[in-house]
Amino acid sequence: AIQMTQSPSSLSASVGDRVTITCRASQGIRNDLGWYQQKPGKAPKLLIYAASSLQSGVPSRFSGSGSGTDFNLTISSLQPEDFATYYCLQDYNYPLTFGPGTKVDIK
Amino acid sequence: QLQLQESGPGLVKPSETLSLTCTVSGGSISSSSYYWAWIRQPPGKGLEWIGNIFYSGTTFYNPSLKSRVTISVDTSKNQFSLKLSSVTAADTALYYCTRHVLASGFVVSYYGMDAWGQGTTVTVSS
């Protein structure tokens, strides 16, 4: 199975900060990666699919990049509602695997 | 607007079978554009993929659960279901059903899990 790692595991940031989260796959996965945001007590929400495509309705401050094994999720200007945990998911092949998550909290 | 709703017992005894159903409304489960998936999240932990099913009945399972998992689909009811046998406390989790979007094209690829149920908590305890 493809292993997904994320860094950092947590970060503290201020409103307005630029934040970048990294996801790394144990083998190449083309661009078959999505990013999900989860707030406490809520289901995950798809932000980015196919590594860099913005899901409909998601603010443009979210962007994704990368291909192969290394991927980034960037929030250009952190907003209060962005404090959450972020997960990557590879859907290149089965079994699908999630990263362990990155918790973004308020500095 | 598409909605997914999980249902099933919130408490299951050890060694018994966990059974959940996901009812899809606002769209057809019999679409060639989607797989349907189960995801779970143990308390305070990350997300784990359990398995996917296509409306035709094609399934993919997590190898770590494969011997205990069965996912099925009932197109007449617009539902898909999860059965997990021989449960232990380690199966205590929040269980989500989701829609996994198939990308168009010659190469099989996906556009992420774009719709999720609210989740249902299952506790394994005697």
mmCIF file of C-alpha atoms in Angstrom:
data_model
loop_
_atom_site.group_PDB
_atom_site.id
_atom_site.type_symbol
_atom_site.label_atom_id
_atom_site.label_comp_id
_atom_site.label_asym_id
_atom_site.label_seq_id
_atom_site.Cartn_x
_atom_site.Cartn_y
_atom_site.Cartn_z
ATOM 1 C CA ALA A 1 0.000 0.000 0.000
ATOM 2 C CA ILE A 2 1.111 3.561 -0.685
ATOM 3 C CA GLN A 3 2.076 5.370 2.510
ATOM 4 C CA MET A 4 1.203 9.035 2.849
ATOM 5 C CA THR A 5 3.057 11.359 5.189
ATOM 6 C CA GLN A 6 2.227 14.956 6.034
ATOM 7 C CA SER A 7 4.271 17.747 7.477
ATOM 8 C CA PRO A 8 4.032 19.438 9.776
ATOM 9 C CA SER A 9 1.713 17.419 11.995
ATOM 10 C CA SER A 10 0.516 20.673 13.497
ATOM 11 C CA LEU A 11 1.144 24.356 13.144
ATOM 12 C CA SER A 12 0.138 27.576 14.805
ATOM 13 C CA ALA A 13 -0.567 30.547 12.611
ATOM 14 C CA SER A 14 -2.229 33.935 12.666
ATOM 15 C CA VAL A 15 -5.061 35.291 10.586
ATOM 16 C CA GLY A 16 -3.605 36.598 7.359
ATOM 17 C CA ASP A 17 -0.622 34.239 7.353
ATOM 18 C CA ARG A 18 0.366 32.209 4.333
ATOM 19 C CA VAL A 19 0.344 28.531 5.264
ATOM 20 C CA THR A 20 1.749 25.571 3.380
ATOM 21 C CA ILE A 21 1.166 21.914 4.235
ATOM 22 C CA THR A 22 3.135 19.160 2.549
ATOM 23 C CA CYS A 23 2.059 15.638 1.691
ATOM 24 C CA ARG A 24 4.480 12.998 0.449
ATOM 25 C CA ALA A 25 3.647 9.641 -1.130
ATOM 26 C CA SER A 26 5.864 6.571 -0.760
ATOM 27 C CA GLN A 27 5.728 6.083 -4.520
ATOM 28 C CA GLY A 28 4.632 8.126 -7.496
ATOM 29 C CA ILE A 29 0.915 8.780 -7.715
ATOM 30 C CA ARG A 30 0.773 11.074 -10.779
ATOM 31 C CA ASN A 31 -1.514 13.887 -9.648
ATOM 32 C CA ASP A 32 -4.082 11.600 -8.002
ATOM 33 C CA LEU A 33 -4.265 13.450 -4.711
ATOM 34 C CA GLY A 34 -6.945 15.347 -2.879
ATOM 35 C CA TRP A 35 -6.953 17.671 0.098
ATOM 36 C CA TYR A 36 -9.687 17.652 2.726
ATOM 37 C CA GLN A 37 -10.528 20.028 5.564
ATOM 38 C CA GLN A 38 -12.144 18.727 8.714
ATOM 39 C CA LYS A 39 -13.514 20.852 11.511
ATOM 40 C CA PRO A 40 -14.344 19.380 14.927
ATOM 41 C CA GLY A 41 -17.544 17.368 14.881
ATOM 42 C CA LYS A 42 -17.939 17.732 11.121
ATOM 43 C CA ALA A 43 -17.398 15.520 8.117
ATOM 44 C CA PRO A 44 -14.352 16.202 5.957
ATOM 45 C CA LYS A 45 -14.804 18.595 3.061
ATOM 46 C CA LEU A 46 -13.078 18.280 -0.299
ATOM 47 C CA LEU A 47 -10.942 21.332 -1.077
ATOM 48 C CA ILE A 48 -8.663 20.240 -3.902
ATOM 49 C CA TYR A 49 -8.773 17.261 -6.266
ATOM 50 C CA ALA A 50 -6.298 16.022 -8.854
ATOM 51 C CA ALA A 51 -3.566 17.798 -6.869
ATOM 52 C CA SER A 52 -4.367 21.301 -8.070
ATOM 53 C CA SER A 53 -8.026 21.577 -9.095
ATOM 54 C CA LEU A 54 -10.153 23.708 -6.796
ATOM 55 C CA GLN A 55 -13.418 22.065 -5.813
ATOM 56 C CA SER A 56 -16.495 24.097 -6.656
ATOM 57 C CA GLY A 57 -17.421 26.557 -3.934
ATOM 58 C CA VAL A 58 -14.030 26.483 -2.211
ATOM 59 C CA PRO A 59 -12.412 29.906 -1.719
ATOM 60 C CA SER A 60 -9.584 30.767 -4.080
ATOM 61 C CA ARG A 61 -7.170 31.324 -1.180
ATOM 62 C CA PHE A 62 -6.780 27.538 -1.197
ATOM 63 C CA SER A 63 -4.470 26.102 -3.817
ATOM 64 C CA GLY A 64 -2.739 22.818 -4.445
ATOM 65 C CA SER A 65 0.402 21.883 -6.304
ATOM 66 C CA GLY A 66 2.656 18.948 -6.946
ATOM 67 C CA SER A 67 2.909 15.746 -8.898
ATOM 68 C CA GLY A 68 4.540 12.373 -8.459
ATOM 69 C CA THR A 69 5.425 12.063 -4.780
ATOM 70 C CA ASP A 70 5.417 15.599 -3.351
ATOM 71 C CA PHE A 71 2.375 17.792 -2.938
ATOM 72 C CA ASN A 72 1.505 21.062 -1.232
ATOM 73 C CA LEU A 73 -1.661 22.676 0.016
ATOM 74 C CA THR A 74 -1.327 26.438 0.392
ATOM 75 C CA ILE A 75 -3.676 28.854 2.103
ATOM 76 C CA SER A 76 -2.664 32.273 0.847
ATOM 77 C CA SER A 77 -4.196 34.313 3.665
ATOM 78 C CA LEU A 78 -5.462 32.319 6.620
ATOM 79 C CA GLN A 79 -8.986 33.174 7.718
ATOM 80 C CA PRO A 80 -10.632 32.414 11.081
ATOM 81 C CA GLU A 81 -12.774 29.710 9.515
ATOM 82 C CA ASP A 82 -9.674 27.894 8.195
ATOM 83 C CA PHE A 83 -8.557 26.657 11.591
ATOM 84 C CA ALA A 84 -9.082 22.929 11.161
ATOM 85 C CA THR A 85 -7.315 19.668 10.426
ATOM 86 C CA TYR A 86 -6.237 18.987 6.852
ATOM 87 C CA TYR A 87 -5.802 15.549 5.291
ATOM 88 C CA CYS A 88 -4.435 14.404 1.978
ATOM 89 C CA LEU A 89 -5.810 11.321 0.251
ATOM 90 C CA GLN A 90 -4.202 9.426 -2.603
ATOM 91 C CA ASP A 91 -6.685 7.866 -4.993
ATOM 92 C CA TYR A 92 -4.088 6.670 -7.487
ATOM 93 C CA ASN A 93 -4.634 3.050 -6.567
ATOM 94 C CA TYR A 94 -6.235 0.783 -4.039
ATOM 95 C CA PRO A 95 -6.074 0.687 -1.109
ATOM 96 C CA LEU A 96 -6.801 4.386 -0.876
ATOM 97 C CA THR A 97 -4.708 5.960 1.850
ATOM 98 C CA PHE A 98 -4.975 9.156 3.844
ATOM 99 C CA GLY A 99 -2.185 11.170 5.331
ATOM 100 C CA PRO A 100 -2.160 11.420 9.136
ATOM 101 C CA GLY A 101 -3.415 14.989 9.118
ATOM 102 C CA THR A 102 -2.130 18.480 9.874
ATOM 103 C CA LYS A 103 -3.848 20.492 12.570
ATOM 104 C CA VAL A 104 -3.857 24.232 12.005
ATOM 105 C CA ASP A 105 -4.605 26.263 15.094
ATOM 106 C CA ILE A 106 -4.497 29.847 16.212
ATOM 107 C CA LYS A 107 -1.195 31.347 17.325
ATOM 108 C CA GLN B 1 -28.714 18.671 -3.812
ATOM 109 C CA LEU B 2 -27.076 15.347 -3.108
ATOM 110 C CA GLN B 3 -27.347 14.087 0.452
ATOM 111 C CA LEU B 4 -25.938 10.986 2.090
ATOM 112 C CA GLN B 5 -27.260 9.680 5.386
ATOM 113 C CA GLU B 6 -25.766 6.885 7.447
ATOM 114 C CA SER B 7 -27.995 4.737 9.622
ATOM 115 C CA GLY B 8 -27.564 1.746 11.869
ATOM 116 C CA PRO B 9 -27.022 0.667 15.463
ATOM 117 C CA GLY B 10 -24.807 2.889 17.554
ATOM 118 C CA LEU B 11 -23.769 0.077 19.844
ATOM 119 C CA VAL B 12 -22.470 -3.333 18.793
ATOM 120 C CA LYS B 13 -21.229 -6.128 21.027
ATOM 121 C CA PRO B 14 -17.730 -7.554 20.586
ATOM 122 C CA SER B 15 -17.537 -10.453 18.112
ATOM 123 C CA GLU B 16 -20.814 -9.410 16.468
ATOM 124 C CA THR B 17 -21.371 -7.802 13.074
ATOM 125 C CA LEU B 18 -21.579 -4.066 12.542
ATOM 126 C CA SER B 19 -24.165 -3.142 9.905
ATOM 127 C CA LEU B 20 -24.618 0.331 8.456
ATOM 128 C CA THR B 21 -26.615 1.679 5.533
ATOM 129 C CA CYS B 22 -26.061 4.835 3.545
ATOM 130 C CA THR B 23 -29.113 6.318 1.865
ATOM 131 C CA VAL B 24 -28.427 8.570 -1.089
ATOM 132 C CA SER B 25 -30.958 11.269 -1.946
ATOM 133 C CA GLY B 26 -30.953 13.996 -4.560
ATOM 134 C CA GLY B 27 -29.092 11.834 -7.048
ATOM 135 C CA SER B 28 -28.902 8.325 -8.402
ATOM 136 C CA ILE B 29 -26.551 5.735 -7.025
ATOM 137 C CA SER B 30 -26.726 4.042 -10.438
ATOM 138 C CA SER B 31 -24.412 6.465 -12.147
ATOM 139 C CA SER B 32 -21.285 5.455 -14.011
ATOM 140 C CA SER B 33 -19.603 8.634 -12.760
ATOM 141 C CA TYR B 34 -19.200 7.620 -9.147
ATOM 142 C CA TYR B 35 -17.986 5.045 -6.715
ATOM 143 C CA TRP B 36 -19.464 5.011 -3.232
ATOM 144 C CA ALA B 37 -17.239 4.633 -0.208
ATOM 145 C CA TRP B 38 -17.068 4.009 3.510
ATOM 146 C CA ILE B 39 -14.541 5.868 5.635
ATOM 147 C CA ARG B 40 -14.075 5.647 9.386
ATOM 148 C CA GLN B 41 -12.405 7.725 12.067
ATOM 149 C CA PRO B 42 -11.595 6.337 15.518
ATOM 150 C CA PRO B 43 -12.017 8.827 18.357
ATOM 151 C CA GLY B 44 -9.294 11.458 18.225
ATOM 152 C CA LYS B 45 -7.560 9.824 15.265
ATOM 153 C CA GLY B 46 -7.281 10.171 11.510
ATOM 154 C CA LEU B 47 -9.314 8.921 8.588
ATOM 155 C CA GLU B 48 -9.238 5.330 7.338
ATOM 156 C CA TRP B 49 -10.637 4.139 4.029
ATOM 157 C CA ILE B 50 -12.732 0.985 4.383
ATOM 158 C CA GLY B 51 -13.878 0.264 0.862
ATOM 159 C CA ASN B 52 -15.500 1.394 -2.391
ATOM 160 C CA ILE B 53 -18.384 0.029 -4.411
ATOM 161 C CA PHE B 54 -19.662 0.753 -7.922
ATOM 162 C CA TYR B 55 -23.378 0.529 -8.700
ATOM 163 C CA SER B 56 -22.699 -2.674 -10.634
ATOM 164 C CA GLY B 57 -21.415 -4.271 -7.434
ATOM 165 C CA THR B 58 -17.676 -4.016 -8.107
ATOM 166 C CA THR B 59 -15.904 -3.598 -4.797
ATOM 167 C CA PHE B 60 -12.486 -2.670 -3.461
ATOM 168 C CA TYR B 61 -11.590 -3.216 0.185
ATOM 169 C CA ASN B 62 -8.888 -2.153 2.581
ATOM 170 C CA PRO B 63 -6.630 -5.222 2.970
ATOM 171 C CA SER B 64 -6.408 -4.584 6.697
ATOM 172 C CA LEU B 65 -10.160 -5.227 6.955
ATOM 173 C CA LYS B 66 -10.806 -7.339 3.885
ATOM 174 C CA SER B 67 -11.497 -10.612 5.651
ATOM 175 C CA ARG B 68 -14.219 -8.955 7.744
ATOM 176 C CA VAL B 69 -15.779 -6.412 5.373
ATOM 177 C CA THR B 70 -18.642 -6.673 2.931
ATOM 178 C CA ILE B 71 -19.990 -3.652 1.047
ATOM 179 C CA SER B 72 -23.131 -4.071 -1.026
ATOM 180 C CA VAL B 73 -25.416 -1.866 -3.081
ATOM 181 C CA ASP B 74 -29.188 -1.804 -3.524
ATOM 182 C CA THR B 75 -29.945 0.343 -6.541
ATOM 183 C CA SER B 76 -33.703 -0.040 -6.101
ATOM 184 C CA LYS B 77 -33.455 1.712 -2.743
ATOM 185 C CA ASN B 78 -30.597 4.048 -3.705
ATOM 186 C CA GLN B 79 -28.588 2.676 -0.807
ATOM 187 C CA PHE B 80 -25.292 1.015 -0.126
ATOM 188 C CA SER B 81 -24.328 -0.873 2.986
ATOM 189 C CA LEU B 82 -21.394 -1.888 5.138
ATOM 190 C CA LYS B 83 -21.036 -5.060 7.157
ATOM 191 C CA LEU B 84 -18.023 -5.566 9.398
ATOM 192 C CA SER B 85 -17.860 -8.880 11.187
ATOM 193 C CA SER B 86 -16.139 -10.003 14.384
ATOM 194 C CA VAL B 87 -15.853 -6.474 15.712
ATOM 195 C CA THR B 88 -13.639 -5.463 18.593
ATOM 196 C CA ALA B 89 -13.148 -2.248 20.521
ATOM 197 C CA ALA B 90 -10.697 -1.187 17.810
ATOM 198 C CA ASP B 91 -13.653 -0.855 15.435
ATOM 199 C CA THR B 92 -15.200 1.871 17.586
ATOM 200 C CA ALA B 93 -15.288 4.883 15.308
ATOM 201 C CA LEU B 94 -17.257 7.527 13.487
ATOM 202 C CA TYR B 95 -18.317 5.963 10.184
ATOM 203 C CA TYR B 96 -18.871 8.092 7.091
ATOM 204 C CA CYS B 97 -20.308 7.246 3.699
ATOM 205 C CA THR B 98 -19.073 9.279 0.756
ATOM 206 C CA ARG B 99 -19.263 9.694 -3.002
ATOM 207 C CA HIS B 100 -16.009 9.195 -4.910
ATOM 208 C CA VAL B 101 -16.049 10.935 -8.271
ATOM 209 C CA LEU B 102 -14.697 9.134 -11.323
ATOM 210 C CA ALA B 103 -12.876 11.305 -13.811
ATOM 211 C CA SER B 104 -13.761 10.965 -17.461
ATOM 212 C CA GLY B 105 -11.110 9.632 -19.792
ATOM 213 C CA PHE B 106 -9.310 6.484 -20.823
ATOM 214 C CA VAL B 107 -7.198 6.231 -17.694
ATOM 215 C CA VAL B 108 -9.056 5.456 -14.496
ATOM 216 C CA SER B 109 -8.664 8.362 -12.112
ATOM 217 C CA TYR B 110 -10.759 10.189 -9.596
ATOM 218 C CA TYR B 111 -11.810 13.687 -8.688
ATOM 219 C CA GLY B 112 -11.968 13.173 -4.943
ATOM 220 C CA MET B 113 -14.726 12.439 -2.454
ATOM 221 C CA ASP B 114 -17.042 15.350 -2.997
ATOM 222 C CA ALA B 115 -20.007 14.485 -0.803
ATOM 223 C CA TRP B 116 -20.075 13.067 2.687
ATOM 224 C CA GLY B 117 -22.707 11.958 5.130
ATOM 225 C CA GLN B 118 -22.713 13.541 8.561
ATOM 226 C CA GLY B 119 -21.269 10.361 10.042
ATOM 227 C CA THR B 120 -22.578 7.896 12.565
ATOM 228 C CA THR B 121 -20.815 6.811 15.723
ATOM 229 C CA VAL B 122 -20.480 3.107 16.365
ATOM 230 C CA THR B 123 -19.265 1.906 19.735
ATOM 231 C CA VAL B 124 -18.193 -1.676 20.264
ATOM 232 C CA SER B 125 -18.851 -2.653 23.841
ATOM 233 C CA SER B 126 -20.549 -5.372 25.820
#
